[in-house]
């Protein structure tokens, strides 16, 4: 393992993040505040408690997951697409480093950025709602696993994309709708039985359910299933990345 190469890639990506630190943190804070105003105050004041939890508090895990998934995907996809765009990707391919070391550097930086944003949104939530996290260690573990897995997905998207329009296509048209339909702002037990079955085919449901359990001890699916789902998703992404570097798909002319 060439730790020097991993560290160099990681530091370069984090330096780019800290150059835009203000906008990187202000944007999610403003977005979260707007969600709390619209959903927490306007809608939540007219709703009963959901599974024994105040609605404004119930949506916090979903809001964090929404930002973390989209930010992790976008950060990782842009990080690897830009070297493709300007041609410096060949420096990584010709250097004496493996695909795993390249992936660790880019994905590690993207996951770290998403984790920072998730923690900022969590801190912002305390300004609007008074709540207690029942399982803080599990909460942090789910958050880190989500950051890593969706950074891996973003890495794949960045390699697949041929232009900047495609770079934003999947985060906007696939990930965001899946998060909204994955129980971010409601419990899937509130849906009709037929729609509950359909919703369980949404992989995001298992991530949000496990993350919400760490907050309130309530989950739509068992914790074991949630962990298995995120582990399987991570393994599939790693396998795809290995195949990409093995075959040179979309990274070699």
PDB file of C-alpha atoms in Angstrom:
ATOM      1  CA  UNK A   1       0.000   0.000   0.000  1.00  0.00           C
ATOM      2  CA  UNK A   2       1.489   3.314  -1.139  1.00  0.00           C
ATOM      3  CA  UNK A   3       0.271   5.529   1.711  1.00  0.00           C
ATOM      4  CA  UNK A   4       2.230   8.477   0.361  1.00  0.00           C
ATOM      5  CA  UNK A   5       0.193   8.459  -2.862  1.00  0.00           C
ATOM      6  CA  UNK A   6      -3.083   8.088  -0.976  1.00  0.00           C
ATOM      7  CA  UNK A   7      -2.163  10.970   1.330  1.00  0.00           C
ATOM      8  CA  UNK A   8      -1.121  13.203  -1.582  1.00  0.00           C
ATOM      9  CA  UNK A   9      -4.429  12.677  -3.428  1.00  0.00           C
ATOM     10  CA  UNK A  10      -6.405  13.114  -0.217  1.00  0.00           C
ATOM     11  CA  UNK A  11      -4.641  16.358   0.739  1.00  0.00           C
ATOM     12  CA  UNK A  12      -5.034  17.816  -2.747  1.00  0.00           C
ATOM     13  CA  UNK A  13      -8.786  17.159  -2.717  1.00  0.00           C
ATOM     14  CA  UNK A  14      -9.230  18.493   0.813  1.00  0.00           C
ATOM     15  CA  UNK A  15      -7.276  21.644  -0.077  1.00  0.00           C
ATOM     16  CA  UNK A  16      -9.788  22.314  -2.861  1.00  0.00           C
ATOM     17  CA  UNK A  17     -12.609  21.847  -0.367  1.00  0.00           C
ATOM     18  CA  UNK A  18     -11.165  24.279   2.176  1.00  0.00           C
ATOM     19  CA  UNK A  19     -10.695  26.932  -0.509  1.00  0.00           C
ATOM     20  CA  UNK A  20     -14.485  27.057  -0.795  1.00  0.00           C
ATOM     21  CA  UNK A  21     -15.200  26.321   2.846  1.00  0.00           C
ATOM     22  CA  UNK A  22     -17.673  29.146   3.353  1.00  0.00           C
ATOM     23  CA  UNK A  23     -20.008  28.205   0.532  1.00  0.00           C
ATOM     24  CA  UNK A  24     -19.576  24.493   1.280  1.00  0.00           C
ATOM     25  CA  UNK A  25     -21.016  24.947   4.770  1.00  0.00           C
ATOM     26  CA  UNK A  26     -23.410  27.873   4.326  1.00  0.00           C
ATOM     27  CA  UNK A  27     -25.362  26.222   1.502  1.00  0.00           C
ATOM     28  CA  UNK A  28     -26.397  23.070   3.450  1.00  0.00           C
ATOM     29  CA  UNK A  29     -27.142  25.116   6.571  1.00  0.00           C
ATOM     30  CA  UNK A  30     -29.493  27.413   4.639  1.00  0.00           C
ATOM     31  CA  UNK A  31     -31.137  24.456   2.881  1.00  0.00           C
ATOM     32  CA  UNK A  32     -31.652  22.633   6.175  1.00  0.00           C
ATOM     33  CA  UNK A  33     -33.090  25.736   7.789  1.00  0.00           C
ATOM     34  CA  UNK A  34     -35.594  26.092   4.929  1.00  0.00           C
ATOM     35  CA  UNK A  35     -36.635  22.444   5.273  1.00  0.00           C
ATOM     36  CA  UNK A  36     -37.224  22.959   8.986  1.00  0.00           C
ATOM     37  CA  UNK A  37     -39.293  26.073   8.331  1.00  0.00           C
ATOM     38  CA  UNK A  38     -41.432  24.360   5.676  1.00  0.00           C
ATOM     39  CA  UNK A  39     -41.687  20.808   7.020  1.00  0.00           C
ATOM     40  CA  UNK A  40     -40.907  21.209  10.697  1.00  0.00           C
ATOM     41  CA  UNK A  41     -42.889  24.342  11.470  1.00  0.00           C
ATOM     42  CA  UNK A  42     -45.519  24.789   8.760  1.00  0.00           C
ATOM     43  CA  UNK A  43     -46.386  21.114   8.211  1.00  0.00           C
ATOM     44  CA  UNK A  44     -45.181  19.616  11.481  1.00  0.00           C
ATOM     45  CA  UNK A  45     -47.422  21.886  13.560  1.00  0.00           C
ATOM     46  CA  UNK A  46     -50.431  20.299  11.829  1.00  0.00           C
ATOM     47  CA  UNK A  47     -49.306  16.686  12.155  1.00  0.00           C
ATOM     48  CA  UNK A  48     -49.457  14.197  14.974  1.00  0.00           C
ATOM     49  CA  UNK A  49     -46.336  12.561  16.295  1.00  0.00           C
ATOM     50  CA  UNK A  50     -44.856   9.935  13.975  1.00  0.00           C
ATOM     51  CA  UNK A  51     -44.125   6.650  15.778  1.00  0.00           C
ATOM     52  CA  UNK A  52     -44.052   8.540  19.060  1.00  0.00           C
ATOM     53  CA  UNK A  53     -41.558  11.137  17.813  1.00  0.00           C
ATOM     54  CA  UNK A  54     -42.257  14.821  17.221  1.00  0.00           C
ATOM     55  CA  UNK A  55     -42.438  15.342  13.462  1.00  0.00           C
ATOM     56  CA  UNK A  56     -39.841  18.138  13.412  1.00  0.00           C
ATOM     57  CA  UNK A  57     -37.397  15.740  15.093  1.00  0.00           C
ATOM     58  CA  UNK A  58     -38.510  12.751  12.998  1.00  0.00           C
ATOM     59  CA  UNK A  59     -37.345  14.356   9.742  1.00  0.00           C
ATOM     60  CA  UNK A  60     -33.825  15.170  11.006  1.00  0.00           C
ATOM     61  CA  UNK A  61     -32.235  11.828   9.968  1.00  0.00           C
ATOM     62  CA  UNK A  62     -33.856  12.143   6.534  1.00  0.00           C
ATOM     63  CA  UNK A  63     -32.568  15.678   6.066  1.00  0.00           C
ATOM     64  CA  UNK A  64     -29.052  14.634   7.021  1.00  0.00           C
ATOM     65  CA  UNK A  65     -29.170  11.626   4.689  1.00  0.00           C
ATOM     66  CA  UNK A  66     -30.484  13.773   1.830  1.00  0.00           C
ATOM     67  CA  UNK A  67     -27.560  16.181   2.094  1.00  0.00           C
ATOM     68  CA  UNK A  68     -24.917  13.542   2.805  1.00  0.00           C
ATOM     69  CA  UNK A  69     -25.887  11.285  -0.089  1.00  0.00           C
ATOM     70  CA  UNK A  70     -26.061  14.088  -2.640  1.00  0.00           C
ATOM     71  CA  UNK A  71     -22.907  15.822  -1.393  1.00  0.00           C
ATOM     72  CA  UNK A  72     -20.862  12.606  -1.237  1.00  0.00           C
ATOM     73  CA  UNK A  73     -21.938  11.645  -4.744  1.00  0.00           C
ATOM     74  CA  UNK A  74     -21.337  15.091  -6.230  1.00  0.00           C
ATOM     75  CA  UNK A  75     -17.954  15.612  -4.544  1.00  0.00           C
ATOM     76  CA  UNK A  76     -16.573  12.231  -5.615  1.00  0.00           C
ATOM     77  CA  UNK A  77     -17.927  12.426  -9.163  1.00  0.00           C
ATOM     78  CA  UNK A  78     -16.460  15.880  -9.789  1.00  0.00           C
ATOM     79  CA  UNK A  79     -13.148  14.923  -8.163  1.00  0.00           C
ATOM     80  CA  UNK A  80     -12.462  12.112 -10.635  1.00  0.00           C
ATOM     81  CA  UNK A  81     -14.206  13.689 -13.640  1.00  0.00           C
ATOM     82  CA  UNK A  82     -12.076  16.837 -13.579  1.00  0.00           C
ATOM     83  CA  UNK A  83      -8.766  14.939 -14.082  1.00  0.00           C
ATOM     84  CA  UNK A  84     -10.459  13.165 -17.009  1.00  0.00           C
ATOM     85  CA  UNK A  85     -11.610  16.495 -18.408  1.00  0.00           C
ATOM     86  CA  UNK A  86      -8.158  18.142 -18.324  1.00  0.00           C
ATOM     87  CA  UNK A  87      -6.209  14.956 -19.081  1.00  0.00           C
ATOM     88  CA  UNK A  88      -4.314  14.526 -15.816  1.00  0.00           C
ATOM     89  CA  UNK A  89      -6.020  11.167 -15.227  1.00  0.00           C
ATOM     90  CA  UNK A  90      -3.156   9.573 -17.197  1.00  0.00           C
ATOM     91  CA  UNK A  91      -0.714  10.661 -14.515  1.00  0.00           C
ATOM     92  CA  UNK A  92      -2.589   8.472 -12.028  1.00  0.00           C
ATOM     93  CA  UNK A  93      -2.786   5.587 -14.498  1.00  0.00           C
ATOM     94  CA  UNK A  94       0.948   5.687 -15.263  1.00  0.00           C
ATOM     95  CA  UNK A  95       2.059   6.173 -11.657  1.00  0.00           C
ATOM     96  CA  UNK A  96       3.132   3.099  -9.630  1.00  0.00           C
ATOM     97  CA  UNK A  97      -0.104   3.036  -7.632  1.00  0.00           C
ATOM     98  CA  UNK A  98      -3.014   0.620  -7.717  1.00  0.00           C
ATOM     99  CA  UNK A  99      -6.684   1.325  -8.338  1.00  0.00           C
ATOM    100  CA  UNK A 100      -7.290   0.850  -4.614  1.00  0.00           C
ATOM    101  CA  UNK A 101      -4.882   3.646  -3.685  1.00  0.00           C
ATOM    102  CA  UNK A 102      -6.412   6.029  -6.234  1.00  0.00           C
ATOM    103  CA  UNK A 103      -9.883   5.154  -4.980  1.00  0.00           C
ATOM    104  CA  UNK A 104      -8.891   5.585  -1.326  1.00  0.00           C
ATOM    105  CA  UNK A 105      -7.516   9.061  -1.991  1.00  0.00           C
ATOM    106  CA  UNK A 106     -10.476  10.418  -3.947  1.00  0.00           C
ATOM    107  CA  UNK A 107     -13.243   8.581  -2.108  1.00  0.00           C
ATOM    108  CA  UNK A 108     -11.686   9.260   1.290  1.00  0.00           C
ATOM    109  CA  UNK A 109     -11.651  12.995   0.614  1.00  0.00           C
ATOM    110  CA  UNK A 110     -15.217  13.018  -0.734  1.00  0.00           C
ATOM    111  CA  UNK A 111     -16.463  11.003   2.246  1.00  0.00           C
ATOM    112  CA  UNK A 112     -14.701  13.361   4.668  1.00  0.00           C
ATOM    113  CA  UNK A 113     -16.345  16.392   3.047  1.00  0.00           C
ATOM    114  CA  UNK A 114     -19.785  14.774   3.206  1.00  0.00           C
ATOM    115  CA  UNK A 115     -19.184  13.802   6.838  1.00  0.00           C
ATOM    116  CA  UNK A 116     -18.315  17.410   7.739  1.00  0.00           C
ATOM    117  CA  UNK A 117     -21.502  18.628   6.073  1.00  0.00           C
ATOM    118  CA  UNK A 118     -23.592  15.967   7.805  1.00  0.00           C
ATOM    119  CA  UNK A 119     -22.234  16.975  11.199  1.00  0.00           C
ATOM    120  CA  UNK A 120     -22.865  20.658  10.434  1.00  0.00           C
ATOM    121  CA  UNK A 121     -26.479  19.877   9.539  1.00  0.00           C
ATOM    122  CA  UNK A 122     -26.827  17.834  12.729  1.00  0.00           C
ATOM    123  CA  UNK A 123     -25.534  20.768  14.771  1.00  0.00           C
ATOM    124  CA  UNK A 124     -27.924  23.099  12.925  1.00  0.00           C
ATOM    125  CA  UNK A 125     -30.824  20.799  13.810  1.00  0.00           C
ATOM    126  CA  UNK A 126     -30.296  21.448  17.516  1.00  0.00           C
ATOM    127  CA  UNK A 127     -31.099  25.117  16.871  1.00  0.00           C
ATOM    128  CA  UNK A 128     -34.614  24.183  15.734  1.00  0.00           C
ATOM    129  CA  UNK A 129     -35.565  21.041  17.658  1.00  0.00           C
ATOM    130  CA  UNK A 130     -34.762  19.641  21.081  1.00  0.00           C
ATOM    131  CA  UNK A 131     -33.964  15.939  20.688  1.00  0.00           C
ATOM    132  CA  UNK A 132     -31.671  13.236  22.027  1.00  0.00           C
ATOM    133  CA  UNK A 133     -29.634  10.702  20.047  1.00  0.00           C
ATOM    134  CA  UNK A 134     -30.186   7.310  21.675  1.00  0.00           C
ATOM    135  CA  UNK A 135     -27.265   5.531  19.980  1.00  0.00           C
ATOM    136  CA  UNK A 136     -24.611   8.133  19.085  1.00  0.00           C
ATOM    137  CA  UNK A 137     -21.934   5.562  18.181  1.00  0.00           C
ATOM    138  CA  UNK A 138     -24.294   3.753  15.805  1.00  0.00           C
ATOM    139  CA  UNK A 139     -25.390   7.102  14.385  1.00  0.00           C
ATOM    140  CA  UNK A 140     -21.810   8.036  13.572  1.00  0.00           C
ATOM    141  CA  UNK A 141     -21.115   4.580  12.124  1.00  0.00           C
ATOM    142  CA  UNK A 142     -24.154   4.751   9.813  1.00  0.00           C
ATOM    143  CA  UNK A 143     -23.175   8.261   8.775  1.00  0.00           C
ATOM    144  CA  UNK A 144     -19.608   7.254   7.904  1.00  0.00           C
ATOM    145  CA  UNK A 145     -20.736   4.139   6.018  1.00  0.00           C
ATOM    146  CA  UNK A 146     -23.209   6.201   4.004  1.00  0.00           C
ATOM    147  CA  UNK A 147     -20.539   8.794   3.188  1.00  0.00           C
ATOM    148  CA  UNK A 148     -18.166   6.079   1.977  1.00  0.00           C
ATOM    149  CA  UNK A 149     -20.694   4.088  -0.042  1.00  0.00           C
ATOM    150  CA  UNK A 150     -22.147   7.094  -1.878  1.00  0.00           C
ATOM    151  CA  UNK A 151     -18.676   8.504  -2.484  1.00  0.00           C
ATOM    152  CA  UNK A 152     -17.883   5.210  -4.220  1.00  0.00           C
ATOM    153  CA  UNK A 153     -21.040   5.618  -6.282  1.00  0.00           C
ATOM    154  CA  UNK A 154     -20.027   9.175  -7.157  1.00  0.00           C
ATOM    155  CA  UNK A 155     -16.584   7.931  -8.204  1.00  0.00           C
ATOM    156  CA  UNK A 156     -18.250   5.554 -10.664  1.00  0.00           C
ATOM    157  CA  UNK A 157     -20.514   8.324 -11.980  1.00  0.00           C
ATOM    158  CA  UNK A 158     -17.514  10.603 -12.507  1.00  0.00           C
ATOM    159  CA  UNK A 159     -15.799   7.957 -14.629  1.00  0.00           C
ATOM    160  CA  UNK A 160     -18.990   7.197 -16.555  1.00  0.00           C
ATOM    161  CA  UNK A 161     -19.858  10.841 -17.307  1.00  0.00           C
ATOM    162  CA  UNK A 162     -18.776  12.280 -20.657  1.00  0.00           C
ATOM    163  CA  UNK A 163     -19.737  15.882 -19.859  1.00  0.00           C
ATOM    164  CA  UNK A 164     -20.784  18.116 -16.979  1.00  0.00           C
ATOM    165  CA  UNK A 165     -24.482  17.570 -17.750  1.00  0.00           C
ATOM    166  CA  UNK A 166     -24.175  13.820 -17.236  1.00  0.00           C
ATOM    167  CA  UNK A 167     -22.208  14.494 -14.053  1.00  0.00           C
ATOM    168  CA  UNK A 168     -25.337  15.974 -12.437  1.00  0.00           C
ATOM    169  CA  UNK A 169     -27.845  13.657 -14.080  1.00  0.00           C
ATOM    170  CA  UNK A 170     -27.885  10.774 -11.586  1.00  0.00           C
ATOM    171  CA  UNK A 171     -27.644  12.870  -8.372  1.00  0.00           C
ATOM    172  CA  UNK A 172     -30.565  15.064  -9.489  1.00  0.00           C
ATOM    173  CA  UNK A 173     -32.806  12.561 -11.285  1.00  0.00           C
ATOM    174  CA  UNK A 174     -32.077   9.349  -9.380  1.00  0.00           C
ATOM    175  CA  UNK A 175     -30.584   9.852  -5.916  1.00  0.00           C
ATOM    176  CA  UNK A 176     -32.674  12.828  -4.793  1.00  0.00           C
ATOM    177  CA  UNK A 177     -36.024  11.222  -5.784  1.00  0.00           C
ATOM    178  CA  UNK A 178     -34.990   7.938  -4.122  1.00  0.00           C
ATOM    179  CA  UNK A 179     -34.217   9.802  -0.898  1.00  0.00           C
ATOM    180  CA  UNK A 180     -37.542  11.659  -0.957  1.00  0.00           C
ATOM    181  CA  UNK A 181     -39.398   8.389  -1.634  1.00  0.00           C
ATOM    182  CA  UNK A 182     -37.303   6.438   0.862  1.00  0.00           C
ATOM    183  CA  UNK A 183     -38.977   7.587   4.051  1.00  0.00           C
ATOM    184  CA  UNK A 184     -37.025  10.792   4.629  1.00  0.00           C
ATOM    185  CA  UNK A 185     -40.095  12.743   5.732  1.00  0.00           C
ATOM    186  CA  UNK A 186     -42.453   9.933   6.671  1.00  0.00           C
ATOM    187  CA  UNK A 187     -42.528   6.374   7.942  1.00  0.00           C
ATOM    188  CA  UNK A 188     -43.210   3.774   5.270  1.00  0.00           C
ATOM    189  CA  UNK A 189     -45.686   2.189   7.716  1.00  0.00           C
ATOM    190  CA  UNK A 190     -47.942   5.165   6.922  1.00  0.00           C
ATOM    191  CA  UNK A 191     -48.256   3.986   3.300  1.00  0.00           C
ATOM    192  CA  UNK A 192     -50.875   1.561   1.957  1.00  0.00           C
ATOM    193  CA  UNK A 193     -49.707  -2.091   2.091  1.00  0.00           C
ATOM    194  CA  UNK A 194     -49.106  -2.301  -1.664  1.00  0.00           C
ATOM    195  CA  UNK A 195     -46.902   0.807  -1.650  1.00  0.00           C
ATOM    196  CA  UNK A 196     -44.998  -0.491   1.367  1.00  0.00           C
ATOM    197  CA  UNK A 197     -43.968  -3.503  -0.705  1.00  0.00           C
ATOM    198  CA  UNK A 198     -42.914  -1.284  -3.617  1.00  0.00           C
ATOM    199  CA  UNK A 199     -40.999   1.066  -1.327  1.00  0.00           C
ATOM    200  CA  UNK A 200     -38.893  -1.780   0.048  1.00  0.00           C
ATOM    201  CA  UNK A 201     -37.265  -2.101  -3.380  1.00  0.00           C
ATOM    202  CA  UNK A 202     -35.793   1.368  -2.803  1.00  0.00           C
ATOM    203  CA  UNK A 203     -32.284   0.778  -1.350  1.00  0.00           C
ATOM    204  CA  UNK A 204     -32.278   4.179   0.333  1.00  0.00           C
ATOM    205  CA  UNK A 205     -35.077   3.005   2.653  1.00  0.00           C
ATOM    206  CA  UNK A 206     -32.673   0.702   4.476  1.00  0.00           C
ATOM    207  CA  UNK A 207     -30.065   3.419   4.991  1.00  0.00           C
ATOM    208  CA  UNK A 208     -32.524   5.994   6.308  1.00  0.00           C
ATOM    209  CA  UNK A 209     -34.282   3.417   8.483  1.00  0.00           C
ATOM    210  CA  UNK A 210     -31.050   2.322  10.179  1.00  0.00           C
ATOM    211  CA  UNK A 211     -29.922   5.911  10.609  1.00  0.00           C
ATOM    212  CA  UNK A 212     -33.270   6.907  12.159  1.00  0.00           C
ATOM    213  CA  UNK A 213     -33.062   3.947  14.535  1.00  0.00           C
ATOM    214  CA  UNK A 214     -29.788   5.313  15.914  1.00  0.00           C
ATOM    215  CA  UNK A 215     -31.635   8.539  16.781  1.00  0.00           C
ATOM    216  CA  UNK A 216     -34.964   7.356  18.160  1.00  0.00           C
ATOM    217  CA  UNK A 217     -34.841   3.571  18.408  1.00  0.00           C
ATOM    218  CA  UNK A 218     -37.517   3.340  15.675  1.00  0.00           C
ATOM    219  CA  UNK A 219     -36.941   1.637  12.317  1.00  0.00           C
ATOM    220  CA  UNK A 220     -39.017   0.553   9.334  1.00  0.00           C
ATOM    221  CA  UNK A 221     -36.717  -2.436   8.744  1.00  0.00           C
ATOM    222  CA  UNK A 222     -34.416  -4.357  11.069  1.00  0.00           C
ATOM    223  CA  UNK A 223     -30.938  -3.015  11.790  1.00  0.00           C
ATOM    224  CA  UNK A 224     -29.340  -6.209  10.528  1.00  0.00           C
ATOM    225  CA  UNK A 225     -31.019  -5.796   7.150  1.00  0.00           C
ATOM    226  CA  UNK A 226     -29.940  -2.139   6.999  1.00  0.00           C
ATOM    227  CA  UNK A 227     -26.310  -3.044   7.680  1.00  0.00           C
ATOM    228  CA  UNK A 228     -26.424  -5.885   5.156  1.00  0.00           C
ATOM    229  CA  UNK A 229     -27.874  -3.533   2.519  1.00  0.00           C
ATOM    230  CA  UNK A 230     -25.204  -0.864   2.954  1.00  0.00           C
ATOM    231  CA  UNK A 231     -22.471  -3.533   3.054  1.00  0.00           C
ATOM    232  CA  UNK A 232     -23.738  -5.099  -0.178  1.00  0.00           C
ATOM    233  CA  UNK A 233     -24.004  -1.704  -1.862  1.00  0.00           C
ATOM    234  CA  UNK A 234     -20.421  -0.836  -0.879  1.00  0.00           C
ATOM    235  CA  UNK A 235     -19.109  -4.191  -2.103  1.00  0.00           C
ATOM    236  CA  UNK A 236     -20.868  -3.802  -5.468  1.00  0.00           C
ATOM    237  CA  UNK A 237     -19.413  -0.317  -5.950  1.00  0.00           C
ATOM    238  CA  UNK A 238     -15.907  -1.546  -5.139  1.00  0.00           C
ATOM    239  CA  UNK A 239     -16.320  -4.404  -7.599  1.00  0.00           C
ATOM    240  CA  UNK A 240     -17.419  -2.045 -10.359  1.00  0.00           C
ATOM    241  CA  UNK A 241     -14.469   0.273  -9.709  1.00  0.00           C
ATOM    242  CA  UNK A 242     -12.076  -2.679  -9.844  1.00  0.00           C
ATOM    243  CA  UNK A 243     -13.542  -3.699 -13.222  1.00  0.00           C
ATOM    244  CA  UNK A 244     -13.252  -0.134 -14.525  1.00  0.00           C
ATOM    245  CA  UNK A 245      -9.540   0.076 -13.723  1.00  0.00           C
ATOM    246  CA  UNK A 246      -8.977  -3.491 -14.917  1.00  0.00           C
ATOM    247  CA  UNK A 247     -10.548  -2.846 -18.316  1.00  0.00           C
ATOM    248  CA  UNK A 248      -9.780   0.872 -18.659  1.00  0.00           C
ATOM    249  CA  UNK A 249     -13.446   1.654 -19.436  1.00  0.00           C
ATOM    250  CA  UNK A 250     -13.964   5.395 -19.929  1.00  0.00           C
ATOM    251  CA  UNK A 251     -10.500   6.215 -18.492  1.00  0.00           C
ATOM    252  CA  UNK A 252      -8.238   5.155 -21.350  1.00  0.00           C
ATOM    253  CA  UNK A 253      -8.556   6.526 -24.874  1.00  0.00           C
TER     254      UNK A 253
END
